[in-house]
XYZ file of C-alpha atoms in Angstrom:
395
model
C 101.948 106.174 127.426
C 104.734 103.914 128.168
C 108.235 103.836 127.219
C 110.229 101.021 125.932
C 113.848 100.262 127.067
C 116.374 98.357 125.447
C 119.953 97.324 126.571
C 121.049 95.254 124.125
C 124.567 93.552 125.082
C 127.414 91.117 123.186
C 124.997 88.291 124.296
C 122.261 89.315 126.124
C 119.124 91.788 125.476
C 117.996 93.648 129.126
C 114.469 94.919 128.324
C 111.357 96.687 130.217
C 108.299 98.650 129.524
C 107.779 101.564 132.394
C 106.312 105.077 132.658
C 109.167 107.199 133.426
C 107.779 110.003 135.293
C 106.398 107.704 138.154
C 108.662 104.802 137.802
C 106.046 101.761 137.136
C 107.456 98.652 135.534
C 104.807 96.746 133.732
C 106.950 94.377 131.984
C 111.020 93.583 132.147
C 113.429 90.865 131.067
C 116.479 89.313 130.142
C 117.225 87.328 127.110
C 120.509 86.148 128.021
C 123.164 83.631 126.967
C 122.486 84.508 123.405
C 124.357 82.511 120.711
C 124.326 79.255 122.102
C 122.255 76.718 123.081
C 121.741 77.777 126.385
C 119.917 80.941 125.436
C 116.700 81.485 127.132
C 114.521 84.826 128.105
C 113.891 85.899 132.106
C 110.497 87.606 132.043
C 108.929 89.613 135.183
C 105.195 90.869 135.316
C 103.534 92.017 138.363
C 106.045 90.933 140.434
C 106.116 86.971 138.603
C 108.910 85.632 136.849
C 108.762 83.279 133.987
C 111.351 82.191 132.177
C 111.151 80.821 128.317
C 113.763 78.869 126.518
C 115.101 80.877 123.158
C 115.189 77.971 120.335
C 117.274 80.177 117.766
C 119.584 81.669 120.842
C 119.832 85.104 118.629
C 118.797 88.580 118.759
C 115.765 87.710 116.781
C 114.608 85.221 118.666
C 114.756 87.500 122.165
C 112.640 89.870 120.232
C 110.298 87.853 118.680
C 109.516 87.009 122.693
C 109.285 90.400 123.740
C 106.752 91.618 121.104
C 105.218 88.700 121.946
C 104.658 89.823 125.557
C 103.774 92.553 124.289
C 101.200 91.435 122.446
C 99.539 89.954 125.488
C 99.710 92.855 127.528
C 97.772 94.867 124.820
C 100.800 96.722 124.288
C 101.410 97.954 120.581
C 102.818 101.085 118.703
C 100.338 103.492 119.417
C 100.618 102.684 123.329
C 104.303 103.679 123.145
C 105.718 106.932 123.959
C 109.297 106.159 122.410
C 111.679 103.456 122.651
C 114.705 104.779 124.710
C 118.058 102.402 123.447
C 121.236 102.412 125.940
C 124.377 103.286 123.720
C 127.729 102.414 124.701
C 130.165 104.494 122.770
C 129.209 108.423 121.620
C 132.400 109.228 120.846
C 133.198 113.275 121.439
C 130.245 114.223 119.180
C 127.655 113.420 121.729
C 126.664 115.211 124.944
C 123.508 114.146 125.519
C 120.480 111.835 123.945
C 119.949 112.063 120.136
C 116.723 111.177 118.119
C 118.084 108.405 116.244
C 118.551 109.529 112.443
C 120.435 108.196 109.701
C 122.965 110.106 110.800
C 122.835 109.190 114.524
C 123.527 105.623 113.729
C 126.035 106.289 111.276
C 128.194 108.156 113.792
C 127.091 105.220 116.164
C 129.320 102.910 113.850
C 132.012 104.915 113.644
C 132.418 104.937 117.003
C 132.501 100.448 116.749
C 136.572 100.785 117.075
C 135.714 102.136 120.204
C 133.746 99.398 121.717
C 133.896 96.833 119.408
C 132.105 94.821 121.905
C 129.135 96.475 122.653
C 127.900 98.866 120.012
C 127.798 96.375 116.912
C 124.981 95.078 119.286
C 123.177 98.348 120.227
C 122.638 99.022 116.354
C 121.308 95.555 116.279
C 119.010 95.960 118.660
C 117.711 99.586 117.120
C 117.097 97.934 113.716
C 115.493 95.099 115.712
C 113.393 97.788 117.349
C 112.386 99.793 114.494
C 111.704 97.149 112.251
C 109.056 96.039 115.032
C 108.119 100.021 115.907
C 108.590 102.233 112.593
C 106.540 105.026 113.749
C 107.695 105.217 117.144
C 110.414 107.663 118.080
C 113.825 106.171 118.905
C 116.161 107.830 121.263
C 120.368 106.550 121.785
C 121.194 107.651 125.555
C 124.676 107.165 125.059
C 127.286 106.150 128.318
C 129.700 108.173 127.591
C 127.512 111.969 127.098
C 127.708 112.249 131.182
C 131.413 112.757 130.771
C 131.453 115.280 128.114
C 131.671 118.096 130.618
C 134.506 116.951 131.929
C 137.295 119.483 131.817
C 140.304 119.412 129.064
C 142.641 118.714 132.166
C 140.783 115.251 132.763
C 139.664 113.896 129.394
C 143.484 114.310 127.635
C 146.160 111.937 127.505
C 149.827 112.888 127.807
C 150.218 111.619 124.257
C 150.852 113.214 120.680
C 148.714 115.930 120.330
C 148.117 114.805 116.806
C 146.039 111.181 118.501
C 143.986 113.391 119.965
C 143.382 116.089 116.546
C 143.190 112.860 114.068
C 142.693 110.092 116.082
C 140.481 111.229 119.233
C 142.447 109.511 121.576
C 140.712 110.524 124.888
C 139.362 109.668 128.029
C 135.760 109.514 127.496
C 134.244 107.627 130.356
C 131.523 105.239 130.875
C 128.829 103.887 133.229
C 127.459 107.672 132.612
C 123.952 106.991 132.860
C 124.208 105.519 135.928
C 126.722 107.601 137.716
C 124.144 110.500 136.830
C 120.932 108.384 138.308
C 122.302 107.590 141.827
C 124.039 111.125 142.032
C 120.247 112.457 141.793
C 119.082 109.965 144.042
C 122.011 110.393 146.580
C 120.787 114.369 146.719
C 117.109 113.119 147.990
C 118.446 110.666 150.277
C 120.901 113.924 151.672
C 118.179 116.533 151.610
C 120.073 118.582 149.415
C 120.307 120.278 145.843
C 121.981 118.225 143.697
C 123.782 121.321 141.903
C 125.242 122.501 145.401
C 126.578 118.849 145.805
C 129.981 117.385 145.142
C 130.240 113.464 145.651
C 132.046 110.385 144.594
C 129.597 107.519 142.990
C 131.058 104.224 142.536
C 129.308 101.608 140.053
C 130.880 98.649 140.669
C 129.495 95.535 138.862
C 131.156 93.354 136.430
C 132.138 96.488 135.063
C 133.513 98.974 137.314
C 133.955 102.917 137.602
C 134.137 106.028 139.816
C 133.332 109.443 138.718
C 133.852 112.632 140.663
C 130.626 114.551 140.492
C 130.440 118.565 141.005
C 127.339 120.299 141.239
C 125.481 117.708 139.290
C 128.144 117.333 136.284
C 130.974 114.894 135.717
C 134.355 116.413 136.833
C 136.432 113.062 136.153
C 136.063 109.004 135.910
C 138.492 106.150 136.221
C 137.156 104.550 132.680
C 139.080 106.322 129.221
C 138.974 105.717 125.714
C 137.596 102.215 126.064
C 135.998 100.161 129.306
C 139.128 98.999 129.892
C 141.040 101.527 132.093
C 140.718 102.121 135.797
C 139.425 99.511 138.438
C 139.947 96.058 138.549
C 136.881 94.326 137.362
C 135.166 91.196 136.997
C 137.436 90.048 133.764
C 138.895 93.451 133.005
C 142.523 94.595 134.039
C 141.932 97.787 134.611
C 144.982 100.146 134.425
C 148.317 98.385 133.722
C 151.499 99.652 132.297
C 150.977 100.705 128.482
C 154.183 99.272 128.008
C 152.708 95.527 128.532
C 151.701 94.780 125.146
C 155.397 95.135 123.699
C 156.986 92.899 126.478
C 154.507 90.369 126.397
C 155.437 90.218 122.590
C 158.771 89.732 123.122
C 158.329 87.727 126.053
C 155.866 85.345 125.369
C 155.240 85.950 121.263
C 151.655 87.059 121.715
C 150.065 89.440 119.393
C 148.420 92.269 119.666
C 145.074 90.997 120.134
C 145.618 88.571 122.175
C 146.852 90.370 125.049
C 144.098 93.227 124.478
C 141.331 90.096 124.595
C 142.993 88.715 127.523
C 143.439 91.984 129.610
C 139.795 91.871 128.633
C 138.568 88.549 129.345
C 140.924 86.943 131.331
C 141.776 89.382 133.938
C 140.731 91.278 136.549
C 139.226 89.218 139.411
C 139.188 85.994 137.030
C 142.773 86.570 136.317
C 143.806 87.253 140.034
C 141.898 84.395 141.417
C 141.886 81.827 138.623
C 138.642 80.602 139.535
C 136.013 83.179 139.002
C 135.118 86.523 137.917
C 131.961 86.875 140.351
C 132.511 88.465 143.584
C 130.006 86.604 145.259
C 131.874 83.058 144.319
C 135.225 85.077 145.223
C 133.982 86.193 148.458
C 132.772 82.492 149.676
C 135.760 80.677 148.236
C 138.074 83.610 150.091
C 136.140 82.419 153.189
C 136.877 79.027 152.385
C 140.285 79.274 152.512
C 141.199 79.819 148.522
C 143.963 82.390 148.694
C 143.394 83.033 144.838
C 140.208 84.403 145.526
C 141.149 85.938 148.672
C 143.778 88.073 146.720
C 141.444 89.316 144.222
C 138.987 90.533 146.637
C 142.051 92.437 148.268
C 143.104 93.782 145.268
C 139.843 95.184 144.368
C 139.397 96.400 147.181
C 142.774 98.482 147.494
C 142.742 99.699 143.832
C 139.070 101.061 144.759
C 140.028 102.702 147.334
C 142.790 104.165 145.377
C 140.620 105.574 142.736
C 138.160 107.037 145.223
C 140.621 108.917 146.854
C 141.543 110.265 143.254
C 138.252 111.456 142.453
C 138.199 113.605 145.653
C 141.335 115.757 143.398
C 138.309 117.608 141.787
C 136.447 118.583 144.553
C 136.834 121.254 147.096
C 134.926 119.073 149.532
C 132.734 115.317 149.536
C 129.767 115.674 151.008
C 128.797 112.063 150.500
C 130.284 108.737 148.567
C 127.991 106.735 146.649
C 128.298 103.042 146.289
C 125.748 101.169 143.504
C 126.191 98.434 140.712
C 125.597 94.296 141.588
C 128.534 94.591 143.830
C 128.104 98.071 144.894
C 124.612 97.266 145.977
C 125.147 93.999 147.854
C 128.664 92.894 149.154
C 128.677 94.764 152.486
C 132.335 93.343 152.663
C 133.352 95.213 149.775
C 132.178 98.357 151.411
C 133.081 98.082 154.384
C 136.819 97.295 153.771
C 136.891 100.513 151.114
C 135.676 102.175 153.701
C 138.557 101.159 156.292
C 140.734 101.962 153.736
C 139.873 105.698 152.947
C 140.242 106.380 157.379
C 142.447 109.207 156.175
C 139.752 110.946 154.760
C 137.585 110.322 157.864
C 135.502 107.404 156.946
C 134.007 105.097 159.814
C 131.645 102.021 158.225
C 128.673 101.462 160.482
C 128.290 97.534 160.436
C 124.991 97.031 160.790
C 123.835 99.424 158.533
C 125.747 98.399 156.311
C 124.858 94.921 156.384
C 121.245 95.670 155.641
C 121.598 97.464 152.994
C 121.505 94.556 150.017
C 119.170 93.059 147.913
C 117.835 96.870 146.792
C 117.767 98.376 149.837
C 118.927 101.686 150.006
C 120.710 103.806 152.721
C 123.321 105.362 154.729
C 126.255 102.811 155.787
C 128.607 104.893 158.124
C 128.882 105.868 161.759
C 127.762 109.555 163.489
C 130.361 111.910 162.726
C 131.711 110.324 159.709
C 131.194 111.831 156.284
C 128.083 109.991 155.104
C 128.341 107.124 152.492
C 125.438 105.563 151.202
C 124.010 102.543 149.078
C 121.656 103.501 146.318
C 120.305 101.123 143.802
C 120.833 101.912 140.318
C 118.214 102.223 137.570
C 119.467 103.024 134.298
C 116.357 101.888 132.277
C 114.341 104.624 134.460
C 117.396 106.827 133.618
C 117.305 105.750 129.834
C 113.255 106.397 130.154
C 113.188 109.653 131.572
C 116.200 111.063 128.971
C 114.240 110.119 125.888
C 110.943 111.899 127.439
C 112.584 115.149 128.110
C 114.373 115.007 124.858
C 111.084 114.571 123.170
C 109.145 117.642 125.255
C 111.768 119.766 124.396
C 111.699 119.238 120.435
């Protein structure tokens, strides 16, 4: 029995068909670039990639190709153990994965003002999904039910109490899924129990976090109400002074929603370097000579070492950091200079190590006598698969 997983996105749908207890992919893809005429689908089966042009560039279209796959891989309903969906926003109500009900998605939409962005398109792609598989259970894995443990101390603002009461005005975290994935994976690669355990993952990707991790539960995370707070990131701010908004008004008669959509689209390393919001481009134009891009990687780099150190606040001791996400995973740079950054707290990067680990590989990237730090990929669709089982064998 195989489990379907969707990620559906603003303008792309991540997809794949794998058996969660053992980890085998036997179909994934990317439908990508939707809404324009550029859209097209990435497929990979048995280790071969295709790729298919998407004529109607919508969320239709992407699915019409994946049931199509599908359909030549002999794959229908009845060969399906559930289709797990990745939810961005759970609000407060939800700690962990929920069958989705009528009342599941409705409290998935109230939580839209929350990430207007991204779950508009997850309730797309579960009507998509259950239009196509009726009788197959659906499961939301939400980002945000890692965090839930987190104490009062670390989730409240220093705002109105009434925001909070009313309002929910929190921190509520994100990335969740995949903080908890490479925390497990970090306690195989240590040898240890993950509940004895108390580390510091960072996912850094075009979206960026760190979470502080104790004893297998999240004890804080640089993300808040919305993706925006925290790190620099690839066209996100990160933190900035509340305060911005009102002198920007004044200053340079923007509204409202036009600084929020620029803090969110315009910033971050795009913002910084005016040239890109990839770290790879950053990285060879910084070697070039561009001092844009060389002061965006140095500002990423500082601000994450900043919030590392942070997350240490909840711990009584690290036994390990954990590095994962596209830029997590391969910019050796990146790693090493956090890494010479946080000396204070004993750190020593061991170069070659380090510079192997890319491109998937996983493993530890600092010197003898150091605390360890290590490189694991993430895999949030195995993450998203194996929630949905166990939520199933427990009902």
């Amino acid at each position: 029995m195989w489990t379907l997983v969707l990620n559906c996105g603003s303008s792309s749908v991540k997809f794949a068909l794998l058996e969660p207890d053992s980890g085998e992919v036997k179909l994934s893809g990317l439908a990508e670039r939707l809404r324009s005429a550029e859209a097209r689908v990435v497929l990979t089966r048995n280790g071969q990639t295709s790729e298919l042009p998407l004529p109607t560039g919508d969320y239709a279209g992407a699915f019409k190709a994946l049931l199509s796959e599908l359909e030549r891989l002999g794959i229908g309903g009845a060969d399906l153990k559930a289709v797990g969906h990745r939810v961005v926003h759970g609000g407060s109500r939800f700690s962990a994965p929920a069958l989705i009900t009528p009342g599941v998605l409705e409290a998935i939409r109230a939580c839209v003002p929350l990430a207007p962005l991204h779950n508009p398109a997850n309730l797309e792609g579960v009507a998509a999904a259950q239009a196509a598989f009726p009788d197959v259970p659906h499961v939301a894995v939400f980002d945000t039910a890692f965090h839930q443990n987190m104490p009062e101390r670390a989730y409240r603002y220093a705002v109105p109490d009434e925001w909070y009461t009313r309002h929910d005005v929190r921190r509520y975290g994100f990335h969740g899924t995949s903080h908890a994935y490479v925390a497990g994976e970090a306690a195989r690669m240590l040898g240890r129990d993950l509940h004895e355990l108390q580390l510091v993952t960072a996912h850094l990707g075009n979206g960026c976090s760190v979470a502080s991790i104790k004893g297998g539960q999240s004890a804080d995370t640089s993300m808040g109400l919305t993706p925006l707070e925290g790190l620099v990131m690839g066209t996100r701010s990160g933190d900035v002074d509340p305060n911005l908004h009102a002198y920007l008004a004044r200053e340079a008669g923007l509204t409202l929603d036009e600084v929020t959509a620029a803090l969110n689209g315009k910033s971050g390393l795009l913002g910084l370097s005016s040239l890109s919001g990839d770290m790879r481009e950053l990285e060879a134009a910084a070697a070039g000579g561009h001092a844009g891009a060389a002061l965006a990687v140095e500002v990423f780099v500082y601000r994450l070492a900043k919030s590392i150190a942070a997350m240490t606040v909840p711990l009584t001791r690290l036994d390990a950091l954990v590095f994962t996400g596209g830029i997590g995973e391969n910019s050796a740079s990146v790693r090493g200079k956090t890494l010479e950054l946080l000396g204070i707290l004993g750190f020593r990067p061991d170069e070659e190590a380090n510079l192997r680990a890319v491109r998937g590989e996983s493993g530890f990237i600092t010197a003898p006598g150091s605390p360890p730090a290590l490189v694991v990929p993430t895999n949030e669709e195995r993450m998203i698969a194996r929630e949905a089982a166990r939520l199933l064998e427990s009902a």
